[in-house]
XYZ file of C-alpha atoms in Angstrom:
571
model
C 112.865 219.010 35.111
C 111.305 216.824 37.782
C 112.836 213.425 37.166
C 112.642 210.080 38.829
C 115.823 211.151 40.679
C 113.978 214.158 42.016
C 111.209 211.907 43.172
C 113.733 209.600 44.836
C 115.177 212.452 46.895
C 111.893 213.779 47.783
C 110.467 210.394 49.044
C 113.639 210.032 51.223
C 112.814 213.535 52.815
C 109.150 212.409 53.438
C 110.374 209.246 55.071
C 112.581 211.173 57.520
C 116.008 210.371 55.926
C 118.688 212.749 57.014
C 121.559 211.271 55.254
C 122.424 209.552 52.105
C 125.627 207.653 52.523
C 126.918 207.704 48.907
C 129.566 206.140 46.710
C 128.748 207.613 43.340
C 129.559 206.400 39.878
C 128.907 206.580 36.197
C 125.377 205.267 36.662
C 124.352 208.383 38.750
C 124.335 211.409 36.498
C 120.528 211.971 36.939
C 120.991 211.704 40.709
C 123.976 214.023 40.736
C 122.050 216.608 38.610
C 118.994 216.313 40.848
C 120.989 216.980 43.866
C 122.619 220.064 42.350
C 119.322 221.289 41.089
C 117.683 220.917 44.568
C 120.478 222.785 46.243
C 120.237 225.558 43.691
C 116.559 225.958 44.027
C 116.491 225.531 47.782
C 114.499 222.260 47.649
C 115.033 220.134 50.807
C 117.240 216.980 50.210
C 119.119 214.620 52.632
C 122.685 215.532 53.408
C 125.055 213.692 51.108
C 127.824 211.912 52.997
C 130.576 210.961 50.577
C 131.804 207.362 51.517
C 135.103 206.394 49.955
C 134.260 202.867 50.864
C 130.875 201.136 50.595
C 131.333 198.939 53.735
C 131.877 202.069 55.768
C 128.985 203.829 54.236
C 126.418 201.038 54.953
C 127.923 200.532 58.527
C 127.327 204.221 59.204
C 123.730 203.844 57.983
C 123.396 200.786 60.413
C 124.752 202.767 63.336
C 122.653 205.729 62.666
C 119.390 203.739 62.886
C 120.671 201.925 65.942
C 121.045 205.363 67.657
C 117.928 206.967 66.271
C 115.419 204.466 65.100
C 115.332 206.072 61.621
C 116.343 204.302 58.682
C 118.836 205.973 56.218
C 119.733 205.540 52.602
C 122.860 204.234 50.934
C 123.645 204.739 47.337
C 126.207 202.600 45.510
C 127.521 202.078 41.970
C 126.024 199.359 39.899
C 126.807 195.775 40.648
C 130.384 196.597 41.507
C 129.352 198.781 44.441
C 126.561 196.251 45.451
C 129.177 193.517 45.858
C 131.391 195.814 47.859
C 128.579 196.111 50.433
C 128.962 192.357 51.143
C 130.058 192.291 54.676
C 127.874 195.315 55.725
C 124.982 193.766 53.924
C 125.280 190.601 55.999
C 125.504 192.535 59.257
C 122.395 194.631 58.406
C 120.427 191.553 57.462
C 121.480 189.561 60.582
C 121.206 192.636 62.738
C 117.770 193.373 61.372
C 118.806 196.827 60.624
C 116.356 198.733 58.265
C 117.910 200.891 55.478
C 117.211 201.691 51.785
C 120.064 200.760 49.465
C 119.927 202.131 45.998
C 122.322 201.082 43.174
C 122.297 202.355 39.647
C 122.450 200.099 36.659
C 123.996 200.014 33.302
C 122.021 201.844 30.706
C 119.686 199.617 28.571
C 120.169 201.580 25.364
C 123.213 201.983 23.392
C 122.761 204.208 20.380
C 121.520 207.352 22.087
C 117.857 206.350 21.949
C 117.194 207.932 25.398
C 118.829 210.463 27.681
C 121.199 208.512 29.618
C 122.038 206.068 27.080
C 125.498 204.253 27.142
C 128.398 206.479 26.484
C 131.359 205.004 28.448
C 132.945 201.553 27.771
C 132.495 200.455 31.386
C 128.711 200.317 30.913
C 129.014 197.250 28.790
C 131.256 195.489 31.320
C 129.046 196.360 34.353
C 125.872 195.063 32.733
C 125.148 191.630 34.454
C 122.132 189.129 34.351
C 120.889 189.552 37.845
C 122.143 192.360 39.833
C 119.494 192.239 42.404
C 120.173 188.601 42.934
C 123.494 189.551 44.497
C 121.544 190.607 47.644
C 118.328 188.805 47.403
C 119.281 186.403 50.239
C 119.903 189.270 52.539
C 117.208 191.914 51.867
C 113.530 192.023 52.891
C 112.503 193.439 49.603
C 114.174 194.038 46.290
C 112.906 195.742 43.049
C 113.852 197.914 39.910
C 112.537 201.345 39.224
C 111.325 200.933 35.663
C 109.552 204.251 35.033
C 109.198 207.551 36.929
C 105.457 207.081 36.805
C 105.442 204.957 39.849
C 108.804 205.389 41.445
C 107.486 207.183 44.563
C 105.241 204.242 45.085
C 107.982 201.656 44.853
C 110.262 203.559 47.077
C 107.636 204.047 49.847
C 106.843 200.349 49.606
C 110.390 199.583 50.059
C 110.513 201.624 53.375
C 107.343 199.868 54.588
C 109.032 196.527 54.161
C 112.249 197.781 56.013
C 110.467 199.139 58.937
C 108.094 196.045 59.446
C 109.344 193.405 61.771
C 111.564 191.635 61.479
C 113.205 194.797 60.066
C 115.935 194.752 57.642
C 117.618 196.356 54.651
C 115.783 196.743 51.279
C 117.411 197.189 47.730
C 116.356 199.044 44.727
C 118.139 199.672 41.478
C 117.443 201.987 38.480
C 119.068 202.230 35.092
C 120.305 205.709 33.896
C 117.447 206.170 31.431
C 114.917 205.660 34.134
C 116.502 207.978 36.559
C 116.679 210.728 33.905
C 112.916 210.278 32.958
C 110.195 212.900 33.811
C 108.268 211.879 36.730
C 104.927 213.190 38.385
C 105.381 215.008 41.750
C 103.512 212.912 44.234
C 103.369 213.867 47.870
C 103.774 210.965 50.164
C 101.129 210.502 52.896
C 103.228 208.478 55.421
C 100.053 207.360 57.277
C 99.364 205.272 54.317
C 102.693 203.496 54.344
C 103.143 202.503 58.017
C 104.957 199.380 58.794
C 102.997 196.379 59.790
C 101.600 196.657 63.425
C 103.498 194.664 66.032
C 101.964 191.377 67.005
C 100.613 190.557 70.525
C 100.211 187.138 72.227
C 96.753 185.541 71.890
C 94.732 185.243 75.129
C 95.299 181.515 75.134
C 99.092 181.864 74.837
C 99.111 184.514 77.861
C 97.144 182.092 80.001
C 99.545 179.144 78.941
C 102.591 181.127 79.791
C 101.126 182.674 82.858
C 100.102 179.326 84.489
C 103.597 177.824 83.618
C 105.142 180.939 85.163
C 103.195 180.570 88.296
C 104.171 176.877 88.815
C 107.931 177.412 88.081
C 110.508 177.405 90.841
C 113.419 179.002 88.904
C 112.087 180.836 85.660
C 114.744 182.309 83.469
C 114.617 184.637 80.515
C 117.183 184.428 77.773
C 117.429 187.191 75.416
C 119.784 188.637 72.781
C 118.266 191.661 70.878
C 115.082 192.569 73.018
C 116.887 195.881 73.736
C 116.448 197.224 70.174
C 113.326 198.653 71.584
C 114.077 200.598 74.874
C 110.403 200.110 75.874
C 110.981 196.342 75.936
C 113.876 196.748 78.375
C 111.479 198.528 80.793
C 108.790 195.917 80.266
C 111.254 193.117 81.026
C 112.449 194.748 84.267
C 108.853 195.154 85.279
C 108.002 191.604 84.345
C 111.060 190.263 86.310
C 110.047 192.275 89.432
C 106.559 190.547 89.566
C 107.840 187.032 88.597
C 111.313 186.888 90.079
C 112.662 185.596 86.836
C 116.361 185.994 86.228
C 117.852 187.380 83.042
C 120.534 185.717 80.993
C 121.726 187.399 77.878
C 122.958 185.067 75.103
C 125.333 186.773 72.511
C 123.676 190.181 73.198
C 123.766 192.646 70.438
C 121.926 195.454 72.483
C 121.598 196.563 76.034
C 118.720 194.254 77.136
C 118.607 194.561 80.854
C 120.312 196.645 83.637
C 123.496 195.055 84.862
C 123.037 196.398 88.299
C 119.670 194.571 88.614
C 119.976 191.787 91.201
C 118.314 189.456 88.722
C 120.836 190.096 86.065
C 122.909 186.878 85.537
C 125.350 187.819 82.968
C 125.945 186.989 79.286
C 127.126 183.806 77.514
C 129.029 183.591 74.108
C 131.195 180.553 73.103
C 132.038 179.658 76.709
C 133.071 175.986 76.576
C 131.099 175.065 79.804
C 127.667 174.665 81.112
C 126.055 177.849 82.181
C 124.885 177.698 85.804
C 121.832 179.638 85.457
C 120.601 177.783 82.373
C 121.095 174.521 84.337
C 119.160 175.550 87.391
C 116.107 176.944 85.603
C 113.067 174.768 85.380
C 111.404 177.146 83.032
C 113.269 179.054 80.264
C 111.502 181.787 78.351
C 113.486 182.680 75.244
C 112.593 186.240 73.967
C 114.197 187.587 70.848
C 117.366 185.551 70.640
C 118.953 183.895 67.602
C 121.384 181.752 69.603
C 119.966 181.174 73.020
C 122.638 178.606 73.919
C 125.098 176.391 72.112
C 123.986 172.798 72.857
C 127.511 171.203 72.735
C 128.515 173.520 75.552
C 125.415 174.470 77.564
C 121.770 173.827 77.506
C 118.621 173.920 79.714
C 118.257 170.981 82.180
C 116.467 167.920 81.051
C 112.831 168.257 81.808
C 112.892 172.169 81.840
C 109.964 173.754 80.178
C 111.042 176.023 77.257
C 108.789 178.756 75.677
C 109.941 180.887 72.869
C 108.647 184.364 71.852
C 110.324 186.231 68.971
C 109.600 188.606 66.209
C 111.030 185.858 63.960
C 110.565 182.573 65.897
C 111.164 180.298 62.886
C 114.437 182.098 61.946
C 113.352 182.038 58.385
C 116.945 182.873 57.042
C 118.628 180.203 59.142
C 118.649 176.786 57.445
C 119.267 175.130 60.768
C 117.612 176.258 64.005
C 115.824 174.394 66.698
C 115.539 174.751 70.484
C 112.872 172.025 71.473
C 110.363 174.712 72.631
C 107.076 173.510 74.270
C 105.438 176.601 72.758
C 106.614 179.181 70.110
C 104.936 182.404 69.662
C 105.450 185.297 67.204
C 104.957 188.384 68.975
C 106.497 191.836 69.817
C 108.556 191.558 73.105
C 107.306 194.676 74.761
C 103.765 193.930 73.954
C 104.152 190.394 75.126
C 105.776 191.166 78.321
C 103.345 193.748 79.313
C 100.364 191.274 78.582
C 102.091 188.667 80.774
C 102.765 191.210 83.579
C 99.047 192.357 83.574
C 97.875 188.645 83.683
C 100.103 187.956 86.612
C 98.828 191.089 88.417
C 95.444 189.356 88.559
C 97.064 185.902 89.558
C 99.671 187.017 91.982
C 102.789 184.777 92.653
C 102.835 184.073 96.444
C 105.181 186.293 98.462
C 107.373 183.437 99.680
C 107.698 181.976 96.265
C 108.714 185.302 94.881
C 111.307 186.167 97.446
C 112.786 182.558 97.127
C 113.131 183.053 93.378
C 114.674 186.305 93.706
C 117.148 185.317 96.583
C 118.296 182.328 94.496
C 119.155 184.523 91.428
C 120.755 187.103 93.618
C 123.245 184.602 94.868
C 124.472 183.907 91.313
C 124.389 187.708 90.531
C 126.698 188.355 93.574
C 128.995 185.455 92.736
C 129.424 186.744 89.156
C 130.222 190.348 90.421
C 133.031 188.808 92.781
C 134.617 187.020 89.779
C 134.474 190.157 87.561
C 136.055 192.241 90.262
C 139.052 189.843 90.430
C 139.479 189.894 86.581
C 139.538 193.712 86.345
C 142.078 194.307 89.084
C 145.129 196.325 87.852
C 147.749 193.978 86.407
C 150.872 193.585 88.611
C 153.263 192.234 86.021
C 153.131 195.015 83.377
C 150.924 193.169 80.835
C 147.681 195.078 80.037
C 144.429 192.976 80.432
C 141.386 193.830 78.443
C 139.306 193.580 81.602
C 141.382 196.203 83.236
C 141.102 198.452 80.148
C 137.351 198.331 79.993
C 137.064 198.880 83.939
C 139.141 202.000 83.599
C 136.829 203.151 80.724
C 133.917 202.495 82.972
C 135.240 204.719 85.775
C 135.588 207.520 83.213
C 132.191 207.082 81.551
C 129.080 209.035 82.041
C 125.456 209.091 80.878
C 126.543 211.000 77.732
C 128.485 208.105 76.322
C 127.374 205.570 73.666
C 129.499 202.450 72.924
C 130.129 200.432 69.729
C 131.339 197.020 70.486
C 133.307 194.921 67.987
C 135.821 193.291 70.296
C 135.112 189.750 68.728
C 137.029 187.517 71.362
C 136.659 190.643 73.773
C 132.869 190.913 73.177
C 132.069 189.467 76.640
C 134.738 191.588 78.220
C 133.196 194.807 77.057
C 129.626 193.882 78.043
C 130.762 192.526 81.503
C 133.031 195.281 82.562
C 131.222 198.237 81.253
C 128.166 196.882 83.276
C 125.736 199.234 81.618
C 122.126 199.911 82.769
C 120.979 202.276 80.036
C 118.852 201.042 77.132
C 120.315 202.119 73.863
C 123.856 202.798 75.286
C 125.740 200.016 73.433
C 125.550 198.552 69.951
C 127.035 195.649 67.976
C 126.566 194.736 64.414
C 124.331 191.652 65.119
C 126.230 189.834 62.373
C 129.480 188.145 61.738
C 131.252 190.200 59.212
C 134.023 192.290 60.694
C 134.739 195.869 60.041
C 131.382 197.357 61.333
C 132.755 199.473 64.274
C 134.354 202.431 62.558
C 131.534 203.233 60.161
C 128.913 202.535 62.885
C 130.585 204.823 65.210
C 130.294 207.648 62.626
C 126.675 206.967 62.230
C 125.885 206.843 65.887
C 127.632 210.197 66.245
C 125.667 211.809 63.460
C 122.492 210.425 64.964
C 123.349 211.837 68.397
C 125.960 214.562 67.925
C 125.841 215.520 71.644
C 127.009 212.239 72.831
C 130.553 210.949 73.269
C 130.962 207.809 71.190
C 133.355 205.233 72.032
C 134.165 202.178 69.677
C 135.991 199.257 71.002
C 137.583 196.930 68.490
C 140.028 194.075 68.063
C 143.043 194.838 65.818
C 141.718 192.507 63.195
C 138.418 194.304 63.197
C 140.160 197.715 63.054
C 141.808 196.637 59.696
C 138.597 195.371 58.324
C 136.846 198.515 59.056
C 138.944 200.413 56.338
C 140.342 202.773 58.697
C 141.560 205.200 56.068
C 138.082 205.875 54.899
C 136.590 205.881 58.505
C 138.808 208.518 59.602
C 138.732 210.793 56.686
C 134.825 210.685 56.914
C 135.078 211.365 60.744
C 137.012 214.554 60.118
C 135.121 215.608 56.909
C 131.723 215.394 58.563
C 132.542 216.367 62.162
C 131.838 213.108 63.715
C 134.751 212.414 66.129
C 134.839 209.283 68.242
C 137.232 207.495 70.545
C 138.453 204.239 69.058
C 140.090 201.720 71.522
C 141.997 198.978 69.760
C 142.687 195.730 71.646
C 145.901 194.848 70.075
C 147.040 191.236 70.605
C 148.924 191.335 67.144
C 146.574 188.923 65.430
C 143.127 187.163 65.008
C 142.619 185.407 68.273
C 139.217 184.002 67.341
C 140.409 181.517 64.590
C 142.982 180.228 67.071
C 140.318 179.769 69.733
C 138.221 177.923 67.234
C 140.888 175.745 66.036
C 141.893 174.710 69.635
C 138.379 174.089 70.643
C 138.085 171.421 67.977
C 141.611 170.143 68.089
C 142.797 170.864 71.768
C 145.703 168.189 71.344
C 146.276 168.262 67.623
C 149.172 169.569 65.516
C 147.949 173.218 65.744
C 148.163 173.283 69.562
C 151.776 172.693 69.076
C 152.530 174.625 66.170
C 154.707 177.844 66.317
C 152.428 179.598 63.955
C 148.795 179.263 62.816
C 149.009 181.923 60.268
C 146.886 184.454 62.072
C 149.437 186.809 63.550
C 149.961 190.318 62.463
C 153.603 190.616 63.494
C 154.915 193.243 63.147
C 151.714 195.041 63.488
C 150.679 198.102 61.576
C 150.711 201.588 63.261
C 147.004 201.851 63.885
C 147.178 205.148 65.500
C 149.368 206.468 62.689
C 146.884 205.317 60.126
C 144.188 207.289 61.692
C 146.459 210.303 62.205
C 147.427 210.228 58.509
C 143.985 209.730 57.170
C 141.941 212.017 59.346
C 144.258 214.100 61.632
C 143.277 211.976 64.502
C 144.961 211.916 67.954
C 146.887 208.637 68.194
C 148.599 206.955 71.093
C 150.127 203.593 71.631
C 149.831 202.232 75.151
C 151.850 199.443 76.517
C 151.847 199.678 80.303
C 148.932 199.360 82.644
C 149.868 202.493 84.505
C 149.233 204.533 81.371
C 145.769 203.173 80.696
C 143.559 205.719 82.722
C 145.533 208.749 81.529
C 145.500 207.575 77.947
C 141.659 207.197 78.012
C 141.161 210.513 79.644
C 143.132 212.217 77.010
C 141.380 210.461 74.251
C 138.135 211.596 75.672
C 139.428 215.201 76.030
C 140.519 215.317 72.469
C 137.208 214.069 71.152
C 135.107 216.357 73.341
C 137.247 219.542 73.234
C 139.228 219.458 70.016
C 136.401 217.748 68.063
C 138.666 215.221 66.428
C 138.930 211.417 66.591
C 141.278 209.695 68.815
C 142.679 206.223 68.427
C 144.356 204.254 71.483
C 146.450 201.341 70.309
C 146.463 199.219 73.445
C 148.896 196.354 73.540
C 147.608 193.107 75.211
C 149.340 189.941 75.640
C 150.290 188.348 72.328
C 147.596 186.060 71.004
């Protein structure tokens, strides 16, 4: 029988879904039956990826979208599985990652009135008042399938929300009786369910911004996630070439601008000092950034003109946000940049003015490279530095590598010393819930199986990632990747946060801040036991290059994951 569950699977195929990252439970008999029936009859359905942990499964869907641009599906078990998604749900919401999450629900009949009626004790316990409310603050759309008659329409509507900017996850649920119900076979015409078209700047806005750019002496672009669209990276490079604007990344979550470009001025995070480029700029154009600067540390110069272009300029999900912009515009970055570039073509900036701008920013660009070169030199005293590790990785990297960055306190180190130019070559969660990197690496590898995937993670993030599930899945679904663990034996970020607020307090003199992992787990051993991974502990700088080379060889030739447990100075 063609059921609501059959319709669910069919819409996924019609929406281009390749994988369902699933953690199945007692609420899914109809879905399990529909999957088995489709396989028996040769009906196309997405591949089912068994995910022993929900966080890993949703992180894999997140990574798959980042590497492909195609939203995937996640299936979890009632409200328990929904709650287990918590960290990954936060990351997908803050990282604006589209995906469909489907959870079953406890049956709503208890005496056998309908097929799927309650027949296990757990179904009374797992029946809660507002299951959808658990995620409502994090999803773009939530709904319940109440009948098979319009299930296809509801599912397609969910995808339309997910793909419309600002993109994000959507959540559907359905009780067992509904998923067992007969449903009409309705083919999806995807042309009728397209996302909302990207917005452009008005002519007035283009003129306002254009005139301001003409008058500026030191225009600066600040961005964080413009690179989610590779075309926007190209548009930004073209725009900067005709304007002489410098580019500063603030808490970047994507590859936003080529690091080799002489107008690239680096990336800022929690640095407790004034950014030089931000202080020099007399016009700051913020494009697609959630945190363009941290006012207590760094901000534009007094009197600087500030404009803001964003797919989400009001930051609707942030209770507190304001940057004193002189003009704020909701627009797609690629479209807006092309509009401004075209306007400036007819109102050319003077040759001397343009060369002066570029020369000024090039000076800062070159100074930055000199500082980085000093940091990444091979350590002389036997203590491995993260800068040296990433520099060694860079020398062994090629155009076929994709990177997943969850270095936390090492976030800037990874971006700075990989020094990437390619759009779509590095990904972060975009959120603040740790544990994204392992599942995301699997998703990236599934999306681009011919690429070599490298995940860089702190030791705390490694444990948050549920490595036993990650490495089991990597082996089961032939998605090997190299995982580099920055092991400083603890959570460094809470220590840094505390000392930033209490530099001379009791914590600064305490022997322990309760954030250490001494003695540390055997990270490589966990991966070896869970998924047959290659594992290696590295404690000497002289071992780094050979260890990375061997890890890459294992991933590429033996097709199994590799974990390098690299010991840094103690936190």
